[in-house]
Each structure stands twice: as structure tokens, then as C-alpha cells.
mmCIF file of C-alpha atoms and ligand atoms in Angstrom:
data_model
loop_
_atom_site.group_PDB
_atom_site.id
_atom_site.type_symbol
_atom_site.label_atom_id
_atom_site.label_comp_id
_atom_site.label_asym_id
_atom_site.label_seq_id
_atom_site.Cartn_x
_atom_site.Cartn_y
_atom_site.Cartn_z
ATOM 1 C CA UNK A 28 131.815 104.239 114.327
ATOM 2 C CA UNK A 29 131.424 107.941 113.171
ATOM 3 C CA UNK A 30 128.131 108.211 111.398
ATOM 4 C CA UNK A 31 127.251 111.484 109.152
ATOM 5 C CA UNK A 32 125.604 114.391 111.254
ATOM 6 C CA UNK A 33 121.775 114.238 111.782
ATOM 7 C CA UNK A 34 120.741 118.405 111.675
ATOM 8 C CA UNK A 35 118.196 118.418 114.238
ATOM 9 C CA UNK A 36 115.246 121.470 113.893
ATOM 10 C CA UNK A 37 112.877 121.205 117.103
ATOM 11 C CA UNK A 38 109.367 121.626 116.888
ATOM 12 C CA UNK A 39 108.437 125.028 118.298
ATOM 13 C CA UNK A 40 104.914 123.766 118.981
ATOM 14 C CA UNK A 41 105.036 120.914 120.603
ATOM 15 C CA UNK A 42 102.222 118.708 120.190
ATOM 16 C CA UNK A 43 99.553 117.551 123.309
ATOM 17 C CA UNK A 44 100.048 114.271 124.095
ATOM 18 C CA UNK A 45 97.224 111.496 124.828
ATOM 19 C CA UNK A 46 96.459 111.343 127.795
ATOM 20 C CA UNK A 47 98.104 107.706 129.399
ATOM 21 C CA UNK A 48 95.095 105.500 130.017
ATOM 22 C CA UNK A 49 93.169 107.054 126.035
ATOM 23 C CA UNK A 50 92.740 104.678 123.706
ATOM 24 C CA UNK A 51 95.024 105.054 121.385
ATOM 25 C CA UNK A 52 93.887 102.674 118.652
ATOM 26 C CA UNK A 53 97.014 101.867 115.433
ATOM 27 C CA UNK A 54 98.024 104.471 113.397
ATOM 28 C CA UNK A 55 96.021 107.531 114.239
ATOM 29 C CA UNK A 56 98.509 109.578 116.383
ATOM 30 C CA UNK A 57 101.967 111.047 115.229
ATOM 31 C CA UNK A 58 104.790 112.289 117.577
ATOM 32 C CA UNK A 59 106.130 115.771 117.391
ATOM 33 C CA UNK A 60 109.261 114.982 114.582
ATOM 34 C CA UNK A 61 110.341 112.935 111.904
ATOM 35 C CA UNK A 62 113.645 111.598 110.312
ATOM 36 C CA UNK A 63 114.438 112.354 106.735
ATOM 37 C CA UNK A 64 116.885 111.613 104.270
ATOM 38 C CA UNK A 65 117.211 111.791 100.253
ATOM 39 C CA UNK A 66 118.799 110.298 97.831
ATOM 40 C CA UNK A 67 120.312 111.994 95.123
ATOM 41 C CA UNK A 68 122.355 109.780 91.868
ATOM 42 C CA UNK A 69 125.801 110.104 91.672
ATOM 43 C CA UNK A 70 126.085 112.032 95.018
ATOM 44 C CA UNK A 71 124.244 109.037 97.260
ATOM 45 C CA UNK A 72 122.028 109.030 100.331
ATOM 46 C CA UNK A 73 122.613 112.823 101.970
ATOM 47 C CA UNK A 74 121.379 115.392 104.160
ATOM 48 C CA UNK A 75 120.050 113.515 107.136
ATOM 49 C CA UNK A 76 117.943 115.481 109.198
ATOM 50 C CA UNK A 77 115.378 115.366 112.575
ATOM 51 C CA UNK A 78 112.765 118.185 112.027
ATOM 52 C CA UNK A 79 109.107 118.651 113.076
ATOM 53 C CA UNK A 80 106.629 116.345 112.221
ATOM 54 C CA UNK A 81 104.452 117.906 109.075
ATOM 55 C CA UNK A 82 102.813 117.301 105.402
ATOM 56 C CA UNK A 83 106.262 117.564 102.494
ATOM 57 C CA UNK A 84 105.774 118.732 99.569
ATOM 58 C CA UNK A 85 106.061 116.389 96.249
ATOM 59 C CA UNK A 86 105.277 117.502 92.306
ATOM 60 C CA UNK A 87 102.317 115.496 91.302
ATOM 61 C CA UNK A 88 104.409 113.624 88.692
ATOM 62 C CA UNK A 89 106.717 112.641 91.806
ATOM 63 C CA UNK A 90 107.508 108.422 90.302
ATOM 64 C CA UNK A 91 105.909 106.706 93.518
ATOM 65 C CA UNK A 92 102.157 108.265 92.672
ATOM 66 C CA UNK A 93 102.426 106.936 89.324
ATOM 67 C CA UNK A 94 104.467 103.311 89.374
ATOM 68 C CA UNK A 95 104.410 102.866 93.201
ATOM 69 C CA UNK A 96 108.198 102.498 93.608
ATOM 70 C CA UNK A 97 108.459 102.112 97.095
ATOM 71 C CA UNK A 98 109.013 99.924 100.315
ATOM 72 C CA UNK A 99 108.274 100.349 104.046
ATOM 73 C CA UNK A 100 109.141 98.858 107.408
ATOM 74 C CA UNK A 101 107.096 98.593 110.496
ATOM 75 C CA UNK A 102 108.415 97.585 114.363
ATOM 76 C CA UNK A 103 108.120 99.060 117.429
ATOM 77 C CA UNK A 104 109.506 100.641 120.678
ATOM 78 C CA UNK A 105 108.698 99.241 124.057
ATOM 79 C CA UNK A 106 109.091 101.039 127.028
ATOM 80 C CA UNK A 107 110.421 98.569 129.495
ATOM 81 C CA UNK A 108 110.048 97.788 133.086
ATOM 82 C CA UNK A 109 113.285 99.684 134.070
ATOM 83 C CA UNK A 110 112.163 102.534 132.028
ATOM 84 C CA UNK A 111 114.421 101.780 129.809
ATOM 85 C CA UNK A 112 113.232 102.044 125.965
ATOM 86 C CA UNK A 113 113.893 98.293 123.681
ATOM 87 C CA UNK A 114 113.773 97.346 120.158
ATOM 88 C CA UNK A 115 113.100 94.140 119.196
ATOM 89 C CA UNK A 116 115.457 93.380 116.402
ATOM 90 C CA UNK A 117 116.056 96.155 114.665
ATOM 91 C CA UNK A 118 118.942 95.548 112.745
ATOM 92 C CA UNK A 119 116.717 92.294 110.850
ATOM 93 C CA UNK A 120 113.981 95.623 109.596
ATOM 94 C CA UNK A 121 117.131 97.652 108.006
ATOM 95 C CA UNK A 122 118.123 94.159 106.884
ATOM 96 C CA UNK A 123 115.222 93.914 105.236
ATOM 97 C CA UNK A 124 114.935 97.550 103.102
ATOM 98 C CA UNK A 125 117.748 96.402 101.555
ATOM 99 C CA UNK A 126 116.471 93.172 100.146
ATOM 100 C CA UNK A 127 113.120 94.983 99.609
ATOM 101 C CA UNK A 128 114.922 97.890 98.153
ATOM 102 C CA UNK A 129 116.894 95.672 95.951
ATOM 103 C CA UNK A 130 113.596 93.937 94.600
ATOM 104 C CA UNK A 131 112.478 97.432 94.182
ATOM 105 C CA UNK A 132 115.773 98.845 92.151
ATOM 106 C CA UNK A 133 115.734 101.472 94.996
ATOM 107 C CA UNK A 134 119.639 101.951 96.054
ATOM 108 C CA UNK A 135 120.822 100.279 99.377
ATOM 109 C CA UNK A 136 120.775 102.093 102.589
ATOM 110 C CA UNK A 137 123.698 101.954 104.827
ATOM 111 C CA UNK A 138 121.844 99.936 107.843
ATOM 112 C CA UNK A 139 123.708 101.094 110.764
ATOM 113 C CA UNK A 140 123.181 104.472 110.379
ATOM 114 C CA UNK A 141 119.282 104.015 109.677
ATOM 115 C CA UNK A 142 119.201 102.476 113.453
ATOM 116 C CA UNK A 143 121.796 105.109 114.392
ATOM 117 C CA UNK A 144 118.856 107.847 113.470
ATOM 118 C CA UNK A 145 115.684 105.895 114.569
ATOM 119 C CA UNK A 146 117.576 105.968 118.225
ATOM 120 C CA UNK A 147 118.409 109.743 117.886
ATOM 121 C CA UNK A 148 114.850 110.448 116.959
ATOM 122 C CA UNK A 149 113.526 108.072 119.363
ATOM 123 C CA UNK A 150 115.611 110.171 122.623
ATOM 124 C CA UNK A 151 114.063 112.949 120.701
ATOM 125 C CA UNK A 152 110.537 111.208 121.097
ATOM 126 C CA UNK A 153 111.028 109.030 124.221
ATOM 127 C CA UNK A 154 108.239 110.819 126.109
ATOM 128 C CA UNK A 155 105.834 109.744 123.617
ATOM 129 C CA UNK A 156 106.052 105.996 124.425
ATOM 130 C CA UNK A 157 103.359 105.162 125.726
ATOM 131 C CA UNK A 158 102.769 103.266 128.789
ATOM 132 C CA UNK A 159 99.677 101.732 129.240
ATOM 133 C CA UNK A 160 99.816 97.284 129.509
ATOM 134 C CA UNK A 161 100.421 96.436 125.938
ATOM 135 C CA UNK A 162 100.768 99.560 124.319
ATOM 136 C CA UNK A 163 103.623 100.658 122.276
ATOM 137 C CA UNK A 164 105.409 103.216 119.607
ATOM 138 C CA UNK A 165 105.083 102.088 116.272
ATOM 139 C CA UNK A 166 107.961 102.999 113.776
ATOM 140 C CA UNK A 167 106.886 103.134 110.404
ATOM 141 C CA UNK A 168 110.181 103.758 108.409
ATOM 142 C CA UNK A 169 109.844 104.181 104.390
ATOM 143 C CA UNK A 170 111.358 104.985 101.069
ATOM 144 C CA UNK A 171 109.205 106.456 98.036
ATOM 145 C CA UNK A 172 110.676 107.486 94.575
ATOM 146 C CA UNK A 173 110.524 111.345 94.351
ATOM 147 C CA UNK A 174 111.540 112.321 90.925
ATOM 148 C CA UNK A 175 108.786 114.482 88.946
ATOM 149 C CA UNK A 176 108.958 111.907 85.813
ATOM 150 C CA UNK A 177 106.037 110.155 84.019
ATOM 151 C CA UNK A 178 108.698 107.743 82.262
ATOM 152 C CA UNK A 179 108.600 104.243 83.101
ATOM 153 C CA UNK A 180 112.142 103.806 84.786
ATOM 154 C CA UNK A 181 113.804 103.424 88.017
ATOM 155 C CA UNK A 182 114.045 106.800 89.723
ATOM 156 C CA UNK A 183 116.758 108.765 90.193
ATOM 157 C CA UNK A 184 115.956 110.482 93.646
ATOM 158 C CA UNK A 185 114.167 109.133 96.473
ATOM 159 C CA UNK A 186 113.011 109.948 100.386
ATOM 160 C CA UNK A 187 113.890 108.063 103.378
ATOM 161 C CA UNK A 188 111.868 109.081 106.477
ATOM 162 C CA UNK A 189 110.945 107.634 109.765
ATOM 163 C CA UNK A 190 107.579 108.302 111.256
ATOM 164 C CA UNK A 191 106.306 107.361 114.875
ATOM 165 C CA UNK A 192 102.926 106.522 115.909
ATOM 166 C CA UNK A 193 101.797 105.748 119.293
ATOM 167 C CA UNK A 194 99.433 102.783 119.600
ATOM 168 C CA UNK A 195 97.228 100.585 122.166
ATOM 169 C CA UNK A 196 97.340 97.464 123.184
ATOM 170 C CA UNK A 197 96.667 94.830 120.107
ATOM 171 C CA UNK A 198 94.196 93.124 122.250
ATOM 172 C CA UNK A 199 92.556 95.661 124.597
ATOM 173 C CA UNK A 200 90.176 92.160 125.187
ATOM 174 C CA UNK A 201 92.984 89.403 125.631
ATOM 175 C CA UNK A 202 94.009 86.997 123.181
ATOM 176 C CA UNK A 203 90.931 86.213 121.246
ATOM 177 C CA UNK A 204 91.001 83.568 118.036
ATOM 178 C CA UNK A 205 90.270 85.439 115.227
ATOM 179 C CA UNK A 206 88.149 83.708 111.920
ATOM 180 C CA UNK A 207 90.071 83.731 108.341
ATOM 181 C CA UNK A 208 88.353 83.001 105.053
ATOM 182 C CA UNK A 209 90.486 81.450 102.865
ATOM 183 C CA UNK A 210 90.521 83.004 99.501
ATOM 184 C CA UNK A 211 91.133 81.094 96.302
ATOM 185 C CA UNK A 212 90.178 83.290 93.629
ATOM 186 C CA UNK A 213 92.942 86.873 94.409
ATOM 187 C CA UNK A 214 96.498 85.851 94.895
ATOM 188 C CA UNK A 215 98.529 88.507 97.055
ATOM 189 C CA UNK A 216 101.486 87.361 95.234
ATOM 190 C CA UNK A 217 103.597 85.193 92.646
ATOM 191 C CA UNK A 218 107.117 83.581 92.532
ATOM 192 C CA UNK A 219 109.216 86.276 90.765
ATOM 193 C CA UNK A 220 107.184 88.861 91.745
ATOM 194 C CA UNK A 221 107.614 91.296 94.635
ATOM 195 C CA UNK A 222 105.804 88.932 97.694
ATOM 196 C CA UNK A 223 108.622 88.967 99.407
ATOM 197 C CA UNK A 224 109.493 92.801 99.478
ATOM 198 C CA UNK A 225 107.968 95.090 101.891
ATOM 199 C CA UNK A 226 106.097 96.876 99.229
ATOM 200 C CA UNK A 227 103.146 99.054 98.854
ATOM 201 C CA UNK A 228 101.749 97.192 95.564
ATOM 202 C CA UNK A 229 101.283 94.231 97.554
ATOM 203 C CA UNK A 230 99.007 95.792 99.914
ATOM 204 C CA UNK A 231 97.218 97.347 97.505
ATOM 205 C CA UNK A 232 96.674 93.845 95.978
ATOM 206 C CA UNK A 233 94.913 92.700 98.914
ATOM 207 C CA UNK A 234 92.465 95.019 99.640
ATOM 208 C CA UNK A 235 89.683 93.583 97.524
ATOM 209 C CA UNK A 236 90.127 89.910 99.221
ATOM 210 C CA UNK A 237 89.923 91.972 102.654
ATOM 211 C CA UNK A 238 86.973 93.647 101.799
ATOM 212 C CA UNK A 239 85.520 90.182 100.302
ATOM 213 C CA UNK A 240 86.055 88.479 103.214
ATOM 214 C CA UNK A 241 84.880 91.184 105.908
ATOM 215 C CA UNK A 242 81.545 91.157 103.868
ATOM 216 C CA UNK A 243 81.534 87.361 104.910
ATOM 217 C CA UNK A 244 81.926 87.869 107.790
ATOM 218 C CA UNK A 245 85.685 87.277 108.364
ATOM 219 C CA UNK A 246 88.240 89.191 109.757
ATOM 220 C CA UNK A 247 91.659 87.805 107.368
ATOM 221 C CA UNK A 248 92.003 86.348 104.321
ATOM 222 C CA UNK A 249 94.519 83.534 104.369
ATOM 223 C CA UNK A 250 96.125 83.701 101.075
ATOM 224 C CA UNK A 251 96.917 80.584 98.656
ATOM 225 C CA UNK A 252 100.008 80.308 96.124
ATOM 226 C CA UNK A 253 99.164 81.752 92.530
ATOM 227 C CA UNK A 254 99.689 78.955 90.746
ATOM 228 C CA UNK A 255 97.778 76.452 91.876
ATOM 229 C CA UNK A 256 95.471 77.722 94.707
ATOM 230 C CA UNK A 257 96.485 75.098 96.715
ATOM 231 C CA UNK A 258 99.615 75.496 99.001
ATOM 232 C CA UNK A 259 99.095 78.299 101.819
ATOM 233 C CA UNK A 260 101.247 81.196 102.103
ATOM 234 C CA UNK A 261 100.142 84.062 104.609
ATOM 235 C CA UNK A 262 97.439 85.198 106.661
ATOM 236 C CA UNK A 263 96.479 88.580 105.999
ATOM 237 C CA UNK A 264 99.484 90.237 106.563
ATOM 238 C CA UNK A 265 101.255 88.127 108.634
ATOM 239 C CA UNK A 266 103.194 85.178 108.383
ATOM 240 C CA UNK A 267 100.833 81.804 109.266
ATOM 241 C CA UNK A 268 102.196 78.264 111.750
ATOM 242 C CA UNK A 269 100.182 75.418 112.163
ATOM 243 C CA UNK A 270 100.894 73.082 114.813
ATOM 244 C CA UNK A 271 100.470 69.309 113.362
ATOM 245 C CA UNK A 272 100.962 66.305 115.891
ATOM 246 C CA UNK A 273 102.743 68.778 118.099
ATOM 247 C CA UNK A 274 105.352 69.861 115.283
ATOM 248 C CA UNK A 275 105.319 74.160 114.794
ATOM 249 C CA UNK A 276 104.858 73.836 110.605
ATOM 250 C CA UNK A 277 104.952 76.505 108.660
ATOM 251 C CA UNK A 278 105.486 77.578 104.870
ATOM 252 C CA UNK A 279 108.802 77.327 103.555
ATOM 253 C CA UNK A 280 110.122 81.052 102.247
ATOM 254 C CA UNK A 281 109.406 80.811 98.507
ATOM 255 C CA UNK A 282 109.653 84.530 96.876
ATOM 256 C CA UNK A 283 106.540 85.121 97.405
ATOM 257 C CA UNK A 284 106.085 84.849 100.944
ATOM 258 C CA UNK A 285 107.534 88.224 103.250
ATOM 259 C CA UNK A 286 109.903 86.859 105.554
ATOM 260 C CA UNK A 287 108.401 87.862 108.724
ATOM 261 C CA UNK A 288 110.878 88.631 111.518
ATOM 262 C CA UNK A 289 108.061 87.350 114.389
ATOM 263 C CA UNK A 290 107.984 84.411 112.236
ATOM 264 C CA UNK A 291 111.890 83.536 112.518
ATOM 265 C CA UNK A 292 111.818 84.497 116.107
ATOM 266 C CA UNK A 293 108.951 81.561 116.466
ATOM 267 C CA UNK A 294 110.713 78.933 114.713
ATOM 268 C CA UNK A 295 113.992 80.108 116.421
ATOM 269 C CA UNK A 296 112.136 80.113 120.036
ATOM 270 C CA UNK A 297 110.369 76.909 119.243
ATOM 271 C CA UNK A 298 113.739 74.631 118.302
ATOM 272 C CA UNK A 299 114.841 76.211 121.601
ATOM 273 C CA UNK A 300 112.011 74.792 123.473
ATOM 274 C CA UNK A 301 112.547 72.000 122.116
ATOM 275 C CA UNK A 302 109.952 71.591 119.739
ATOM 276 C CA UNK A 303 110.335 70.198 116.192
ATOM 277 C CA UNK A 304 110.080 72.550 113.499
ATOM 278 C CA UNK A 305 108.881 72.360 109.640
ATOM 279 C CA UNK A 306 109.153 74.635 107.233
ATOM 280 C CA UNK A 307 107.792 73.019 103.980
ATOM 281 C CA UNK A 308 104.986 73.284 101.247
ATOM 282 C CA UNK A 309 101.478 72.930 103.081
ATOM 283 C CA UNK A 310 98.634 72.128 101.148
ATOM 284 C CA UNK A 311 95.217 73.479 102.207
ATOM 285 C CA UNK A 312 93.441 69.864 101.520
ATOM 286 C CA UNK A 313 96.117 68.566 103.562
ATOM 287 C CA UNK A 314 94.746 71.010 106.637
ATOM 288 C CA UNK A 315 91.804 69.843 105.628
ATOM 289 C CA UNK A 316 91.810 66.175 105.874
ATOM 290 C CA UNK A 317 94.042 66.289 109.269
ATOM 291 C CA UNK A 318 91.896 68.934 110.945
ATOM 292 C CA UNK A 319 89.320 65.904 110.470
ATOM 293 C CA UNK A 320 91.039 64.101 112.654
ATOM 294 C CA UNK A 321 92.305 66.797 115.080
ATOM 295 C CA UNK A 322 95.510 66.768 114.272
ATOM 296 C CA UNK A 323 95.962 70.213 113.431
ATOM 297 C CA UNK A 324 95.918 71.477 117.619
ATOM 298 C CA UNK A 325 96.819 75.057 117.149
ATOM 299 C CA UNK A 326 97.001 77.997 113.825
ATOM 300 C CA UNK A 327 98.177 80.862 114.693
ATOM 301 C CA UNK A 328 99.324 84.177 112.521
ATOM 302 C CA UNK A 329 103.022 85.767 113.822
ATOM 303 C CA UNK A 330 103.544 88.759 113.085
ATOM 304 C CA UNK A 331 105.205 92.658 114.197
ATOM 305 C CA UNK A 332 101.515 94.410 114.993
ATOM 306 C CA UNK A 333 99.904 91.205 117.073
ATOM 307 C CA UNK A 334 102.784 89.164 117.798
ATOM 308 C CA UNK A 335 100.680 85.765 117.672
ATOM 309 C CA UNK A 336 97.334 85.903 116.689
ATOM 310 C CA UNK A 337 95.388 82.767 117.112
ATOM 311 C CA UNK A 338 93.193 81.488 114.447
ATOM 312 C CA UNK A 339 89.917 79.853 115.568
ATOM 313 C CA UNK A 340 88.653 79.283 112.541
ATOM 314 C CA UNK A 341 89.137 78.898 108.960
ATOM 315 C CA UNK A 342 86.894 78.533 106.130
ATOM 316 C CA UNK A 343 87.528 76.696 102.913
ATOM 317 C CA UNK A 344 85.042 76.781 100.061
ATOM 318 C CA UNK A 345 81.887 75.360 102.493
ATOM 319 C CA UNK A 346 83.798 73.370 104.723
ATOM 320 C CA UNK A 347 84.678 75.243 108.467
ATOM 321 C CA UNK A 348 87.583 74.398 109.892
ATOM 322 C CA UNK A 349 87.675 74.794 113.907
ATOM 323 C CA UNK A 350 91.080 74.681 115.942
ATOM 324 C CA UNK A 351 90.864 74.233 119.690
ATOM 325 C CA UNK A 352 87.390 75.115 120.718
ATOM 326 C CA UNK A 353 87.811 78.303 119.410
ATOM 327 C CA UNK A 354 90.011 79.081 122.253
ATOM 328 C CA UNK A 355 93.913 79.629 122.241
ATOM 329 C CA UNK A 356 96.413 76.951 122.507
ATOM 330 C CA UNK A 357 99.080 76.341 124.558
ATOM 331 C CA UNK A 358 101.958 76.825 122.109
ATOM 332 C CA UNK A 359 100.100 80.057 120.920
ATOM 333 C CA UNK A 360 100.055 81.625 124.340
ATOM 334 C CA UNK A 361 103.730 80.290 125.203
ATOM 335 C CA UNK A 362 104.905 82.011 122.006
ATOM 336 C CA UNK A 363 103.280 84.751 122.662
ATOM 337 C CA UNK A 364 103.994 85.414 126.308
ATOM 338 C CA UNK A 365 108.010 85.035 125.893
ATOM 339 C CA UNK A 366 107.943 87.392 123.014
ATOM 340 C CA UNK A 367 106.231 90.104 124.889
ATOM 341 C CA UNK A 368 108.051 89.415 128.090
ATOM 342 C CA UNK A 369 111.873 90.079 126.190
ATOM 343 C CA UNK A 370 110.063 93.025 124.575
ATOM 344 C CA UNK A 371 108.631 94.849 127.514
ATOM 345 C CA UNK A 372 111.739 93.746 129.603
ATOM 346 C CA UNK A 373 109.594 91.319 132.081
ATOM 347 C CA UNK A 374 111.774 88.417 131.158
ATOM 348 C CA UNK A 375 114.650 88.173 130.533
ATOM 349 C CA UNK A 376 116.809 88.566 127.374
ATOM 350 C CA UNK A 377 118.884 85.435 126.428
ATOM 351 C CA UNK A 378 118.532 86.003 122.982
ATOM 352 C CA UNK A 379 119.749 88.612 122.076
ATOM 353 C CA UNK A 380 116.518 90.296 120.240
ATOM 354 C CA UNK A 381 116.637 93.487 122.324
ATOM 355 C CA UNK A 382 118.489 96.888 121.260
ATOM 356 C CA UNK A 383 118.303 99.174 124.263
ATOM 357 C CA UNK A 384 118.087 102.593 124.306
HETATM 358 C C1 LIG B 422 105.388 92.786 107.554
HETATM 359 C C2 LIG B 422 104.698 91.579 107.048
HETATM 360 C C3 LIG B 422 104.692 90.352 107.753
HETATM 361 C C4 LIG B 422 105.243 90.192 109.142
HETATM 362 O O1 LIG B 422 106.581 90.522 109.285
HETATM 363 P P1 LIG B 422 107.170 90.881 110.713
HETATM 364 O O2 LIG B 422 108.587 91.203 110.414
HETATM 365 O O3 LIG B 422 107.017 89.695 111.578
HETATM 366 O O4 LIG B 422 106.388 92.041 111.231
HETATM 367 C C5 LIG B 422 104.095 89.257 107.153
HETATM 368 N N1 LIG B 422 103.498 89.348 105.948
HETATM 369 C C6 LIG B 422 103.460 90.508 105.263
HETATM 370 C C7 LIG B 422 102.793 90.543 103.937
HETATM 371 C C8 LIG B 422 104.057 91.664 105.776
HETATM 372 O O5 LIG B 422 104.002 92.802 105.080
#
């Protein structure tokens, strides 16, 4: 496949790198270049370029500050145990700009040649994997809407660009069950809205349910449909399984649910394993009334940053909900330990999830 030519500037001042055993927390730390692109009507996506990693420019009027036209990915790179450098399904995130993009009236990408330049910018980058147990690069690749225009309309130009962040280990102190409030007066999203695109609005949407339920003395919200409070959709931002009489349930994709890549790997991994799988409406009374009875053995949350992030406990209105003595289940860990063994190369890949570099 011949792919358009990625100019490539170097960074001249290279930046110091942390040292391997710092603690590199999420999102703090960015490598020495980025990947850009724009996007220009009637001439298309053009001028793909690798250049030093710094602040850009944009009028004040630029569409995304004002209307917040704009989507984002997020996966990682692993550095393996043959050195080598994997992706863990790459081709499902550039999937998925387009179908947030299309929610978004943003013009398609061509997805092959997005992973074509996140792997020249990751050679680029390679040292700055990092390679303490656990750790990882994150990739944060987005689009915003760049023309200077105060009109309400889709834009005309826009910005691709592919940042990378190096981050620790998730759980520096092991797999620990988090608590989630569930919150029934916000909604993060509604049918026919954007729920199901990777957009910035959404976030934004959630931040005063996150701050409610920190101030409770939670960790997550787990979110309810906006309709009728009732039927659960997503833990915080990731996707949300409850294991019920041994089945691996979880909500059925509705439009306002993000279809979570962990979360198809899960139900993909668990029909392998043999388990049975559900993906339907789940009521909250109906966790309720079978966590009575201890049916509910395992909740976890599945999702790119954590991978599987048990749930110990939720909250509904004043009832507490435990799962598992607060510690994590079986399924949980199995999950969890599979995924991370294809990623970081200590098992085996028979399914196909990993993109070497
Ligand atoms: C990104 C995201 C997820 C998880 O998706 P993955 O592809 O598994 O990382 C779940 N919910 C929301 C709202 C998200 O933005």
C-alpha cells in the first residue's frame, strides 16, 4: 500500500526522559514529537507531518472553543517481553473516529494511514516506552474543528494530531475494588445523542456527577439511562459487566453507551472460555434484589486505561451493595490477566489483538 509522505522535522532539543523506576502517574509527561494533519474542504485531509512536540497556535474564534466539535481516541503501546513494541487493536480506535467523526459531522479519516503514522511516530518515540511492570505509552489521538467562525455550522477545516504520554502502572497497589455511587439525578447521555461518540461534550457532562460523588466519598459514578433512571449504562468512563449466576452480563449497545473495545474483547474472551454471555437491558432494582441473594458474584468496569477494574461496592439511594468481600473475583482477575499477558507479550497471541511494531 503506498500511503502519502509523513515530512518528518526532529526535535533539536530533545527532551530528558523519566528516569525508569519514577512514577510516572497518567497524563503528565509528553514525548519529544507529535503527528499532525489538517483538513482542508474541497482539497481533503493533507499535509501529514511528524514535528516536535509544542503548544499550536489557534484564533480564539477557532469552532471547537465555542461548539466543542471534536472527538478523541485513547490506547496504548506496550513494550513487550521480546522488546518488541504491541498495540492492542488498533485498527478497532481508527474504526472508531470514523463513527465518532460521523456523529460529529467531522469528515472520515482514511484508517490505515492514521495507524500507518502512529507506527512512524511511535519508531520515532520507541525509547520513550516505558518499562517499568505495568507501565505503558498512552496515545491520545484527536480531531478539533479549527475554523475562526462564531456561526453555528459544521466546520470547514479541522486538526488531526497524535500525542504520546508515558504513564505508570494503573495499579501501582494491585488490583484493588474500587466503590461507585450510582447517580440518578445527571445522565452522561441520551439515545440520539452523542453517548456513543468519543466526544469531548460527554466528558464535560460528567464532571459534576464525578465531583458529586468524590464528595461522598466515591471514586465513579455509575451512570443510569436518561429516560428512566433505571437501566445501567457505564461506569465512569468505562464500559460496566456484572457476573449473574456465573453468566458475564452486560448492557446491550444502545446509542448512548461508547462501545468500549476492552469491553468486546471481554465478551469475545469470555464465549471463548466458555462462559455464557448477555448483553441486554439491566435494571438497577434488578442488581438490587439479586445482590440480596448473592447472585450478583463479580462487577467489574473494562476499559483501555485499567483494563478491568473491579467494583467492590456500589451504592444506590441508601442501600450498599457489596460484591465479593470487597475483594476481586475470579472472572475479574482471569479477564484481566489474559488481557495484559497478549498485551505485554507474556502470553501468547491467538487472537489476533496485537499489531507489532
Ligand atoms: C473510551 C471509553 C470507554 C472504554 O472504551 P475502550 O475502547 O475499552 O477504552 C468506555 N466509556 C466511555 C465513556 C469512554 O469514553
Amino acid at each position: 500500500m503506498s500511503f502519502p509522505t509523513i515530512a518528518v522535522t526532529r526535535a533539536t532539543q530533545p527532551k530528558t526522559k523519566p528516569l525508569a523506576d519514577a512514577a510516572l502517574g497518567f497524563g503528565q509527561i509528553f514525548t519529544d514529537h507529535m503527528f499532525s494533519m489538517d483538513y482542508i474542504e474541497g482539497q481533503g485531509w493533507i499535509d501529514p507531518r511528524i514535528e516536535p512536540y509544542a503548544p499550536i497556535s489557534l484564533d480564539p474564534s477557532a469552532m471547537v472553543f465555542h461548539y466543542g466539535q471534536a472527538i478523541f481516541e485513547g490506547l496504548k503501546a506496550y513494550k513487550a517481553a521480546d522488546g518488541s513494541i504491541n498495540l492492542f487493536r488498533p485498527q478497532l480506535n481508527f474504526a472508531r473516529v470514523n463513527q465518532s467523526n460521523a456523529r460529529m459531522v467531522i469528515p472520515a479519516i482514511d484508517e490505515a494511514f492514521c495507524l500507518y503514522a502512529l507506527e512512524e511516530l511511535l519508531k520515532i518515540e520507541k525509547d520513550w516506552i516505558p518499562t517499568q511492570a505495568g507501565s505503558s505509552l498512552y496515545i491520545r489521538p484527536f480531531i478539533i474543528a479549527t475554523d475562526p467562525y462564531l456561526g453555528v455550522r459544521p466546520a470547514h477545516t479541522y486538526r488531526f494530531m497524535i500525542i504520546l504520554s508515558p504513564s505508570g502502572n494503573y495499579y501501582p497497589q494491585g488490583l484493588n475494588p474500587v466503590n461507585i455511587y450510582v447517580e440518578e439525578e445527571y445522565v452522561r447521555a441520551v439515545k440520539g445523542g452523542t453517548g456513543y461518540a468519543k466526544t469531548p461534550g460527554n466528558y464535560a457532562a460528567s464532571l459534576i456527577a464525578q465531583a458529586k460523588a468524590y464528595k461522598a466519598g466515591y471514586v465513579q459514578v455509575l451512570w443510569l439511562d436518561g429516560v428512566h433512571r433505571r437501566f445501567i449504562e457505564e461506569v465512569g468512563s468505562m464500559n460496566v459487566f456484572f457476573v449473574i449466576d456465573g453468566k458475564v452480563v452486560t448492557p446491550a449497545i444502545n446509542g448512548s453507551i461508547l462501545p468500549g473495545i476492552t469491553r468486546r474483547t471481554v465478551l469475545e474472551l469470555a464465549k471463548k472460555l466458555g462462559l455464557e454471555t448477555e448483553e441486554r437491558e439491566i435494571a438497577i432494582d434488578e442488581i438490587a434484589e439479586l445482590a440480596k441473594t448473592g447472585r450478583v458474584s463479580e462487577v467489574f468496569g473494562a476499559g483501555t486505561a485499567a483494563v478491568i477494574s473491579p467494583v467492590g461496592e456500589l451504592r444506590y439511594k441508601e442501600l450498599v451493595m457489596n460484591f465479593n468481600d470487597g475483594k476481586i473475583g475470579p472472572l475479574s482477575q482471569q479477564f484481566y490477566d489474559i488481557i495484559t499477558g497478549v498485551q505485554y507479550g507474556r502470553l501468547k497471541d491467538d487472537y489476533g489483538w496485537i499489531v507489532k511494531i
